CSV table of N, CA, C and O in Angstrom, one decimal:
chain,number,residue,atom,x,y,z
A,73,MET,N,0.6,-0.9,0.1
A,73,MET,CA,0.1,-0.2,0.2
A,73,MET,C,0.5,1.6,-0.6
A,73,MET,O,-0.1,2.2,0.1
A,74,ASP,N,2.2,0.8,-0.1
A,74,ASP,CA,3.0,2.5,-0.1
A,74,ASP,C,2.8,2.9,-1.8
A,74,ASP,O,3.0,4.3,-0.9
A,75,ASP,N,2.4,2.7,-2.4
A,75,ASP,CA,2.4,3.2,-3.8
A,75,ASP,C,0.7,3.9,-3.4
A,75,ASP,O,0.7,4.7,-4.8
A,76,LEU,N,-0.1,3.8,-2.6
A,76,LEU,CA,-1.7,4.8,-2.6
A,76,LEU,C,-1.0,5.9,-2.6
A,76,LEU,O,-0.2,6.6,-1.8
A,77,LYS,N,-1.6,7.0,-3.4
A,77,LYS,CA,-1.7,8.4,-3.5
A,77,LYS,C,-2.5,9.1,-3.2
A,77,LYS,O,-4.2,9.3,-4.0
A,78,VAL,N,-2.8,9.2,-2.1
A,78,VAL,CA,-3.4,10.1,-0.6
A,78,VAL,C,-4.4,10.9,-1.9
A,78,VAL,O,-5.7,11.2,-2.1
A,79,ASN,N,-3.5,12.0,-2.9
A,79,ASN,CA,-4.5,13.0,-3.4
A,79,ASN,C,-5.2,12.4,-5.0
A,79,ASN,O,-6.0,13.3,-4.5
A,80,GLU,N,-4.8,11.6,-4.8
A,80,GLU,CA,-6.1,11.2,-6.1
A,80,GLU,C,-7.2,10.4,-5.5
A,80,GLU,O,-8.1,10.3,-6.1
A,81,ILE,N,-6.8,9.6,-4.1
A,81,ILE,CA,-7.7,9.2,-3.7
A,81,ILE,C,-8.7,10.3,-2.9
A,81,ILE,O,-10.2,10.4,-3.6
A,82,VAL,N,-8.4,11.5,-2.7
A,82,VAL,CA,-8.7,12.3,-2.4
A,82,VAL,C,-9.4,13.6,-3.5
A,82,VAL,O,-11.0,13.6,-3.5
A,83,LYS,N,-9.2,13.5,-4.6
A,83,LYS,CA,-9.8,14.1,-5.7
A,83,LYS,C,-10.3,12.7,-6.4
A,83,LYS,O,-12.2,13.4,-6.8
A,84,ASP,N,-10.7,11.9,-6.2
A,84,ASP,CA,-12.0,10.6,-6.7
A,84,ASP,C,-13.1,11.0,-5.8
A,84,ASP,O,-14.0,10.9,-6.1
A,85,ILE,N,-12.9,11.2,-4.8
A,85,ILE,CA,-13.8,11.4,-3.3
A,85,ILE,C,-14.7,12.9,-3.7
A,85,ILE,O,-16.0,12.8,-3.5
A,86,ARG,N,-13.5,13.8,-4.0
A,86,ARG,CA,-14.3,14.9,-4.8
A,86,ARG,C,-15.5,14.7,-5.4
A,86,ARG,O,-16.2,15.7,-5.9
A,87,VAL,N,-14.6,13.9,-6.6
A,87,VAL,CA,-15.6,13.8,-8.3
A,87,VAL,C,-16.5,13.1,-7.7
A,87,VAL,O,-18.3,13.1,-8.4
A,88,TYR,N,-16.9,12.0,-7.3
A,88,TYR,CA,-17.8,11.0,-7.1
A,88,TYR,C,-18.7,11.1,-6.0
A,88,TYR,O,-19.3,10.1,-5.8
A,89,ASN,N,-18.3,11.6,-5.0
A,89,ASN,CA,-18.7,11.6,-3.9
A,89,ASN,C,-19.0,13.2,-3.1
A,89,ASN,O,-18.8,13.4,-2.4
A,90,THR,N,-19.9,14.1,-4.0
A,90,THR,CA,-19.6,15.5,-4.3
A,90,THR,C,-20.8,15.8,-3.0
A,90,THR,O,-20.7,16.9,-1.8
A,91,ASP,N,-21.9,14.7,-2.7
A,91,ASP,CA,-22.8,15.3,-1.4
A,91,ASP,C,-21.9,15.5,-0.3
A,91,ASP,O,-21.9,16.1,0.7
A,92,LEU,N,-20.8,14.4,-0.1
A,92,LEU,CA,-20.3,14.6,1.3
A,92,LEU,C,-19.4,15.6,1.3
A,92,LEU,O,-19.2,15.9,2.1
A,93,THR,N,-18.8,15.4,0.5
A,93,THR,CA,-17.7,16.4,0.2
A,93,THR,C,-18.0,18.3,0.4
A,93,THR,O,-17.5,19.3,1.1
A,94,LYS,N,-19.5,18.7,0.1
A,94,LYS,CA,-20.1,19.5,0.3
A,94,LYS,C,-20.4,19.5,1.6
A,94,LYS,O,-20.5,21.1,2.2
A,95,LYS,N,-20.8,19.0,2.5
A,95,LYS,CA,-21.4,19.0,3.7
A,95,LYS,C,-20.3,19.1,4.8
A,95,LYS,O,-19.8,19.7,5.5
A,96,LEU,N,-18.8,18.7,4.2
A,96,LEU,CA,-16.9,19.0,4.7
A,96,LEU,C,-17.0,20.5,4.5
A,96,LEU,O,-16.4,21.0,5.5
A,97,ASP,N,-16.8,20.9,3.1
A,97,ASP,CA,-16.2,21.6,2.5
A,97,ASP,C,-14.9,21.8,3.5
A,97,ASP,O,-14.9,23.3,3.6
A,98,ASP,N,-13.9,21.2,3.4
A,98,ASP,CA,-13.1,21.6,3.9
A,98,ASP,C,-11.9,20.3,3.5
A,98,ASP,O,-11.8,19.8,3.8
A,99,ASP,N,-10.8,20.9,2.5
A,99,ASP,CA,-10.0,19.7,2.0
A,99,ASP,C,-9.3,19.2,2.7
A,99,ASP,O,-8.9,18.2,2.7
A,100,ASN,N,-8.5,20.2,4.0
A,100,ASN,CA,-7.8,19.4,4.6
A,100,ASN,C,-8.0,18.1,5.6
A,100,ASN,O,-7.6,16.9,6.0
A,101,LEU,N,-9.4,18.5,6.2
A,101,LEU,CA,-10.6,17.7,6.7
A,101,LEU,C,-10.8,16.3,5.9
A,101,LEU,O,-10.9,15.2,6.5
A,102,LEU,N,-10.9,16.7,4.4
A,102,LEU,CA,-11.4,15.4,3.9
A,102,LEU,C,-9.6,14.4,3.8
A,102,LEU,O,-9.7,13.6,3.5
A,103,THR,N,-8.8,15.1,3.7
A,103,THR,CA,-7.5,14.8,3.6
A,103,THR,C,-6.9,13.5,4.7
A,103,THR,O,-6.4,12.6,4.2
A,104,ASP,N,-7.6,14.4,5.6
A,104,ASP,CA,-7.3,13.6,7.1
A,104,ASP,C,-8.0,12.3,6.8
A,104,ASP,O,-7.6,11.3,7.6
A,105,TYR,N,-9.4,12.9,6.5
A,105,TYR,CA,-10.2,11.3,6.3
A,105,TYR,C,-9.6,9.7,5.7
A,105,TYR,O,-9.7,8.9,5.8
A,106,VAL,N,-8.6,10.7,4.7
A,106,VAL,CA,-8.2,9.8,3.9
A,106,VAL,C,-6.8,9.1,3.7
A,106,VAL,O,-6.7,7.9,4.3
A,107,ASN,N,-6.4,10.1,4.9
A,107,ASN,CA,-5.3,9.6,5.6
A,107,ASN,C,-5.3,8.5,6.7
A,107,ASN,O,-4.9,7.6,7.0
A,108,ARG,N,-6.8,8.5,7.3
A,108,ARG,CA,-7.0,8.0,8.5
A,108,ARG,C,-7.7,6.6,7.7
A,108,ARG,O,-7.0,5.3,8.7
A,109,ALA,N,-8.2,6.5,6.8
A,109,ALA,CA,-8.7,5.2,6.4
A,109,ALA,C,-7.2,4.6,5.9
A,109,ALA,O,-7.6,3.2,5.8
A,110,VAL,N,-6.5,5.2,5.4
A,110,VAL,CA,-5.0,4.5,4.9
A,110,VAL,C,-4.4,3.4,6.2
A,110,VAL,O,-4.0,2.4,5.9
A,111,ILE,N,-4.2,4.6,7.4
A,111,ILE,CA,-4.0,3.9,8.6
A,111,ILE,C,-4.7,2.5,8.7
A,111,ILE,O,-4.3,1.5,9.4
A,112,TYR,N,-6.0,2.5,8.9
A,112,TYR,CA,-7.1,1.5,8.9
A,112,TYR,C,-6.6,0.4,7.8
A,112,TYR,O,-7.0,-0.9,8.4
A,113,VAL,N,-6.7,0.5,6.3
A,113,VAL,CA,-7.0,-0.2,5.4
A,113,VAL,C,-5.6,-1.0,5.4
A,113,VAL,O,-5.3,-2.5,5.2
A,114,SER,N,-4.7,-0.3,6.0
A,114,SER,CA,-2.8,-1.1,5.6
A,114,SER,C,-2.8,-2.2,6.2
A,114,SER,O,-2.1,-3.3,5.4
A,115,PRO,N,-3.4,-2.7,7.4
A,115,PRO,CA,-3.0,-4.1,8.0
A,115,PRO,C,-4.0,-4.9,7.1
A,115,PRO,O,-3.5,-6.3,7.1
A,116,LEU,N,-5.0,-4.8,6.7
A,116,LEU,CA,-5.5,-5.7,5.6
A,116,LEU,C,-5.0,-6.0,4.7
A,116,LEU,O,-5.1,-7.4,3.9
A,117,ASN,N,-3.9,-5.6,3.7
A,117,ASN,CA,-2.6,-5.8,3.1
A,117,ASN,C,-3.5,-6.3,1.9
A,117,ASN,O,-3.3,-7.3,1.2
A,118,PRO,N,-4.0,-5.5,1.4
A,118,PRO,CA,-5.3,-5.4,0.4
A,118,PRO,C,-4.2,-5.8,-1.1
A,118,PRO,O,-3.2,-5.2,-1.2
A,119,PRO,N,-4.9,-6.3,-2.4
A,119,PRO,CA,-4.3,-6.4,-3.3
A,119,PRO,C,-4.6,-5.1,-4.1
A,119,PRO,O,-5.3,-4.3,-3.8
A,120,LYS,N,-3.3,-4.5,-4.7
A,120,LYS,CA,-3.3,-3.3,-5.4
A,120,LYS,C,-4.9,-3.0,-6.3
A,120,LYS,O,-4.9,-1.9,-6.3
A,121,VAL,N,-5.3,-3.8,-6.5
A,121,VAL,CA,-6.2,-3.6,-7.5
A,121,VAL,C,-7.2,-3.3,-6.9
A,121,VAL,O,-8.5,-2.5,-7.4
A,122,VAL,N,-7.2,-3.0,-5.3
A,122,VAL,CA,-8.7,-2.6,-4.8
A,122,VAL,C,-8.4,-1.6,-3.5
A,122,VAL,O,-9.1,-1.6,-2.7
A,123,ALA,N,-7.2,-1.6,-3.4
A,123,ALA,CA,-6.8,-0.5,-2.3
A,123,ALA,C,-7.1,0.7,-2.4
A,123,ALA,O,-7.6,1.2,-1.1
A,124,SER,N,-7.0,1.3,-3.4
A,124,SER,CA,-7.7,2.8,-3.3
A,124,SER,C,-8.8,2.9,-3.2
A,124,SER,O,-9.1,3.3,-2.3
A,125,THR,N,-9.4,1.9,-3.7
A,125,THR,CA,-11.0,2.1,-3.4
A,125,THR,C,-11.3,1.0,-2.2
A,125,THR,O,-12.5,2.3,-1.3
A,126,LEU,N,-10.9,0.3,-1.5
A,126,LEU,CA,-11.1,0.5,0.1
A,126,LEU,C,-11.2,1.2,1.0
A,126,LEU,O,-11.6,1.7,1.6
A,127,VAL,N,-10.1,2.2,0.8
A,127,VAL,CA,-9.7,3.3,1.3
A,127,VAL,C,-10.7,4.5,0.7
A,127,VAL,O,-11.3,4.9,1.9
A,128,ARG,N,-11.2,4.6,0.0
A,128,ARG,CA,-12.0,5.4,-1.0
A,128,ARG,C,-13.2,5.5,0.0
A,128,ARG,O,-14.3,5.9,0.9
A,129,LEU,N,-13.7,4.3,0.2
A,129,LEU,CA,-15.0,3.5,0.8
A,129,LEU,C,-14.9,3.8,2.5
A,129,LEU,O,-15.8,4.3,2.7
A,130,TRP,N,-13.5,3.2,3.0
A,130,TRP,CA,-13.1,3.6,4.3
A,130,TRP,C,-13.4,5.3,5.0
A,130,TRP,O,-14.4,5.4,5.9
A,131,ALA,N,-12.9,5.9,4.2
A,131,ALA,CA,-13.1,7.3,4.1
A,131,ALA,C,-14.3,8.1,3.9
A,131,ALA,O,-14.7,8.7,4.6
A,132,CYS,N,-15.2,7.3,3.2
A,132,CYS,CA,-16.6,8.1,2.9
A,132,CYS,C,-17.1,7.6,4.1
A,132,CYS,O,-18.4,8.1,4.5
A,133,HIS,N,-17.1,6.3,4.5
A,133,HIS,CA,-18.0,5.9,5.5
A,133,HIS,C,-17.4,6.6,7.1
A,133,HIS,O,-18.4,6.9,7.6
A,134,LEU,N,-16.6,6.9,7.2
A,134,LEU,CA,-16.1,7.9,8.2
A,134,LEU,C,-16.6,9.4,8.0
A,134,LEU,O,-17.1,9.8,9.0
A,135,MET,N,-16.4,10.0,7.1
A,135,MET,CA,-17.1,11.5,6.7
A,135,MET,C,-18.9,11.1,6.5
A,135,MET,O,-19.5,11.9,7.3
A,136,THR,N,-19.8,9.9,6.3
A,136,THR,CA,-20.8,9.3,6.9
A,136,THR,C,-21.3,9.8,8.0
A,136,THR,O,-22.1,10.5,8.6
A,137,ASN,N,-20.6,9.3,8.8
A,137,ASN,CA,-20.8,8.9,10.4
A,137,ASN,C,-20.4,10.5,10.9
A,137,ASN,O,-21.6,11.1,11.5
A,138,ALA,N,-19.6,11.6,9.9
A,138,ALA,CA,-19.2,12.3,11.3
A,138,ALA,C,-20.3,13.4,10.7
A,138,ALA,O,-20.5,14.0,11.2
A,139,THR,N,-20.9,13.3,9.1
A,139,THR,CA,-21.5,14.1,8.7
A,139,THR,C,-23.2,13.9,9.1
A,139,THR,O,-24.5,14.7,9.3
A,140,SER,N,-23.3,12.4,9.4
A,140,SER,CA,-25.1,12.4,9.6
A,140,SER,C,-25.3,12.7,11.2
A,140,SER,O,-25.2,13.2,11.9
A,141,ASN,N,-27.1,12.7,11.3
A,141,ASN,CA,-27.6,13.1,12.3
A,141,ASN,C,-27.7,12.6,13.4
A,141,ASN,O,-28.6,12.7,14.2
A,142,ASN,N,-27.3,11.4,13.2
A,142,ASN,CA,-27.3,10.3,14.4
A,142,ASN,C,-26.1,10.3,15.1
A,142,ASN,O,-26.0,8.5,15.7
A,143,VAL,N,-25.2,11.4,15.5
A,143,VAL,CA,-24.5,11.6,16.4
A,143,VAL,C,-24.6,11.7,17.6
A,143,VAL,O,-25.7,11.9,17.9
A,144,THR,N,-24.3,10.7,18.5
A,144,THR,CA,-25.1,10.8,20.4
A,144,THR,C,-24.0,10.6,20.8
A,144,THR,O,-22.6,9.9,20.4
A,145,SER,N,-24.1,11.2,22.0
A,145,SER,CA,-22.7,11.4,23.0
A,145,SER,C,-23.1,11.1,24.9
A,145,SER,O,-24.4,11.3,24.9
A,146,LYS,N,-22.5,10.3,25.1
A,146,LYS,CA,-22.7,10.1,26.5
A,146,LYS,C,-22.1,11.1,27.6
A,146,LYS,O,-20.8,10.5,27.3
A,147,LYS,N,-21.8,11.1,28.6
A,147,LYS,CA,-21.1,12.1,29.5
A,147,LYS,C,-21.4,11.4,30.7
A,147,LYS,O,-22.0,10.9,31.1
A,148,LEU,N,-19.9,10.8,31.2
A,148,LEU,CA,-20.1,10.1,32.6
A,148,LEU,C,-18.6,10.9,33.1
A,148,LEU,O,-17.5,10.7,32.9
A,149,GLY,N,-19.4,11.7,33.8
A,149,GLY,CA,-18.3,12.7,34.9
A,149,GLY,C,-17.4,13.2,34.1
A,149,GLY,O,-18.4,14.0,33.3
A,150,GLN,N,-16.1,13.5,33.8
A,150,GLN,CA,-15.3,14.8,32.8
A,150,GLN,C,-15.3,13.9,31.4
A,150,GLN,O,-15.0,14.6,30.6
A,151,LEU,N,-15.3,12.6,31.5
A,151,LEU,CA,-15.4,11.8,30.4
A,151,LEU,C,-16.9,11.8,29.4
A,151,LEU,O,-17.8,11.7,29.4
A,152,THR,N,-16.4,12.5,28.0
A,152,THR,CA,-18.0,12.4,27.0
A,152,THR,C,-17.1,11.3,25.8
A,152,THR,O,-16.2,11.4,25.3
A,153,GLU,N,-18.2,10.5,25.7
A,153,GLU,CA,-17.8,9.5,24.5
A,153,GLU,C,-18.7,10.2,23.6
A,153,GLU,O,-20.2,10.3,23.7
A,154,THR,N,-18.3,10.1,21.9
A,154,THR,CA,-19.4,10.6,21.3
A,154,THR,C,-19.4,9.7,20.0
A,154,THR,O,-18.0,9.2,19.2
A,155,TYR,N,-20.3,8.9,19.2
A,155,TYR,CA,-20.4,7.7,18.5
A,155,TYR,C,-21.5,8.0,17.9
A,155,TYR,O,-22.5,8.7,18.0
A,156,ALA,N,-21.2,7.4,16.2
A,156,ALA,CA,-22.6,7.1,15.3
A,156,ALA,C,-23.4,6.1,15.8
A,156,ALA,O,-22.9,5.5,15.5
A,157,ASP,N,-24.8,6.3,15.5
A,157,ASP,CA,-25.8,5.1,15.8
A,157,ASP,C,-25.8,4.8,14.5
A,157,ASP,O,-26.9,5.2,13.9
A,158,THR,N,-24.9,3.6,14.0
A,158,THR,CA,-25.1,2.8,12.6
A,158,THR,C,-26.4,2.2,12.3
A,158,THR,O,-27.0,1.6,11.5
A,159,SER,N,-26.9,2.1,13.3
A,159,SER,CA,-28.4,1.2,13.6
A,159,SER,C,-29.4,2.0,12.9
A,159,SER,O,-30.4,1.3,13.0
A,160,LYS,N,-29.2,3.3,13.1
A,160,LYS,CA,-30.5,4.1,12.5
A,160,LYS,C,-30.2,4.7,10.9
A,160,LYS,O,-31.1,5.3,10.3
A,161,ASN,N,-29.0,4.4,10.4
A,161,ASN,CA,-29.1,4.4,9.3
A,161,ASN,C,-28.6,3.5,8.5
A,161,ASN,O,-28.0,2.4,8.5
A,162,ASP,N,-28.7,3.6,6.9
A,162,ASP,CA,-27.9,2.6,6.2
A,162,ASP,C,-26.6,2.9,5.7
A,162,ASP,O,-26.9,4.3,4.7
A,163,ASP,N,-25.3,2.7,5.9
A,163,ASP,CA,-24.4,3.0,5.2
A,163,ASP,C,-23.7,2.6,4.5
A,163,ASP,O,-23.2,1.1,4.0
A,164,GLU,N,-24.0,2.9,2.8
A,164,GLU,CA,-23.8,2.0,1.8
A,164,GLU,C,-21.9,1.8,1.5
A,164,GLU,O,-21.9,1.1,0.9
A,165,PHE,N,-21.4,3.0,1.6
A,165,PHE,CA,-20.0,3.1,2.0
A,165,PHE,C,-19.1,1.9,2.7
A,165,PHE,O,-18.3,1.2,2.5
A,166,LEU,N,-19.8,1.6,4.0
A,166,LEU,CA,-19.6,0.7,4.6
A,166,LEU,C,-19.6,-0.7,4.3
A,166,LEU,O,-19.1,-1.7,4.2
A,167,ASP,N,-20.9,-1.0,3.7
A,167,ASP,CA,-21.5,-2.3,3.1
A,167,ASP,C,-21.0,-2.5,2.1
A,167,ASP,O,-20.3,-4.0,1.7
A,168,GLU,N,-20.6,-1.5,1.0
A,168,GLU,CA,-19.5,-2.4,-0.3
A,168,GLU,C,-18.1,-2.7,0.6
A,168,GLU,O,-17.8,-3.3,-0.1
A,169,PHE,N,-17.7,-1.8,1.1
A,169,PHE,CA,-16.0,-2.0,2.1
A,169,PHE,C,-16.3,-3.7,2.6
A,169,PHE,O,-15.2,-4.5,2.3
A,170,ASN,N,-17.4,-4.2,3.1
A,170,ASN,CA,-17.5,-5.2,3.3
A,170,ASN,C,-17.7,-5.9,2.8
A,170,ASN,O,-17.0,-7.3,2.9
A,171,ARG,N,-18.4,-6.0,1.8
A,171,ARG,CA,-18.4,-6.9,0.2
A,171,ARG,C,-17.2,-6.8,-0.3
A,171,ARG,O,-16.6,-8.3,-0.6
A,172,LEU,N,-16.8,-5.7,-0.4
A,172,LEU,CA,-15.0,-6.3,-1.3
A,172,LEU,C,-14.2,-6.6,-0.2
A,172,LEU,O,-13.2,-7.4,-0.8
A,173,CYS,N,-14.2,-6.7,1.3
A,173,CYS,CA,-13.2,-7.6,1.9
A,173,CYS,C,-13.7,-9.0,1.8
A,173,CYS,O,-13.0,-9.8,1.9
A,174,ASN,N,-14.9,-9.4,2.2
A,174,ASN,CA,-15.7,-10.8,2.4
A,174,ASN,C,-14.7,-11.2,0.7
A,174,ASN,O,-14.7,-12.2,0.5
A,175,GLN,N,-15.2,-10.5,-0.4
A,175,GLN,CA,-14.8,-11.2,-2.0
A,175,GLN,C,-13.2,-11.2,-1.9
A,175,GLN,O,-12.9,-12.1,-2.4
A,176,TYR,N,-12.8,-10.4,-1.2
A,176,TYR,CA,-10.9,-10.9,-1.4
A,176,TYR,C,-10.5,-11.7,0.0
A,176,TYR,O,-9.4,-11.3,-0.1
A,177,ASP,N,-11.6,-11.7,0.7
A,177,ASP,CA,-10.8,-12.6,1.8
A,177,ASP,C,-10.1,-11.9,2.5
A,177,ASP,O,-8.8,-12.3,3.0
A,178,LEU,N,-10.5,-10.8,2.9
A,178,LEU,CA,-9.6,-9.5,3.8
A,178,LEU,C,-10.2,-9.4,4.9
A,178,LEU,O,-11.7,-9.0,5.4
A,179,SER,N,-9.3,-9.9,6.3
A,179,SER,CA,-10.3,-9.4,7.0
A,179,SER,C,-9.0,-9.2,8.4
A,179,SER,O,-7.9,-9.2,8.3
A,180,ASN,N,-9.8,-8.4,9.6
A,180,ASN,CA,-8.7,-8.3,10.6
A,180,ASN,C,-8.8,-9.7,12.1
A,180,ASN,O,-10.2,-9.7,12.2
A,181,SER,N,-8.1,-10.0,12.0
A,181,SER,CA,-8.0,-11.8,12.9
A,181,SER,C,-9.4,-12.1,12.4
A,181,SER,O,-10.3,-13.0,13.5
A,182,GLY,N,-10.1,-12.8,11.0
A,182,GLY,CA,-10.6,-13.7,10.5
A,182,GLY,C,-12.0,-13.2,11.1
A,182,GLY,O,-13.0,-14.0,10.4
A,183,THR,N,-12.1,-11.9,11.1
A,183,THR,CA,-13.5,-11.3,11.6
A,183,THR,C,-14.2,-10.4,10.3
A,183,THR,O,-13.6,-9.6,9.9
A,184,THR,N,-15.2,-9.9,10.2
A,184,THR,CA,-15.8,-9.1,8.9
A,184,THR,C,-15.6,-8.0,9.7
A,184,THR,O,-15.6,-7.6,10.9
A,185,LEU,N,-15.0,-6.6,8.8
A,185,LEU,CA,-15.1,-5.8,9.6
A,185,LEU,C,-16.3,-4.6,9.3
A,185,LEU,O,-16.9,-4.3,8.8
A,186,TYR,N,-16.5,-4.4,10.8
A,186,TYR,CA,-18.2,-3.4,10.8
A,186,TYR,C,-17.8,-1.6,11.3
A,186,TYR,O,-16.9,-1.9,12.2
A,187,GLY,N,-18.5,-0.7,11.1
A,187,GLY,CA,-17.9,0.4,11.2
A,187,GLY,C,-18.5,0.5,12.7
A,187,GLY,O,-19.0,-0.1,13.7
A,188,PHE,N,-18.4,1.7,13.0
A,188,PHE,CA,-18.4,2.3,14.8
A,188,PHE,C,-19.6,3.4,14.7
A,188,PHE,O,-19.6,3.8,14.0
């Protein structure tokens, strides 16, 4: 995955996922999501043919959760946990990500990856 071109993935997201990029409206944040996706996808050692697609899908999944209206926070003393309740929406990016991982037999510790 060393040959992944983050800038090209960012460009693809801008072109093919304009609904998400309009919600973010911040190129640095978009690049950050792609970099986070690279960190998540790298340990899977995907074949070159699907590596950038998996990174794009995971970045879009992260952005979907961040921009959705189903974010919930729980506070316990000074700690606050914020998370997206994925049971309330259908995440097409996560679904496609998992299908590709299953198709190429990619997983972390032998389990299917699910969003948070």
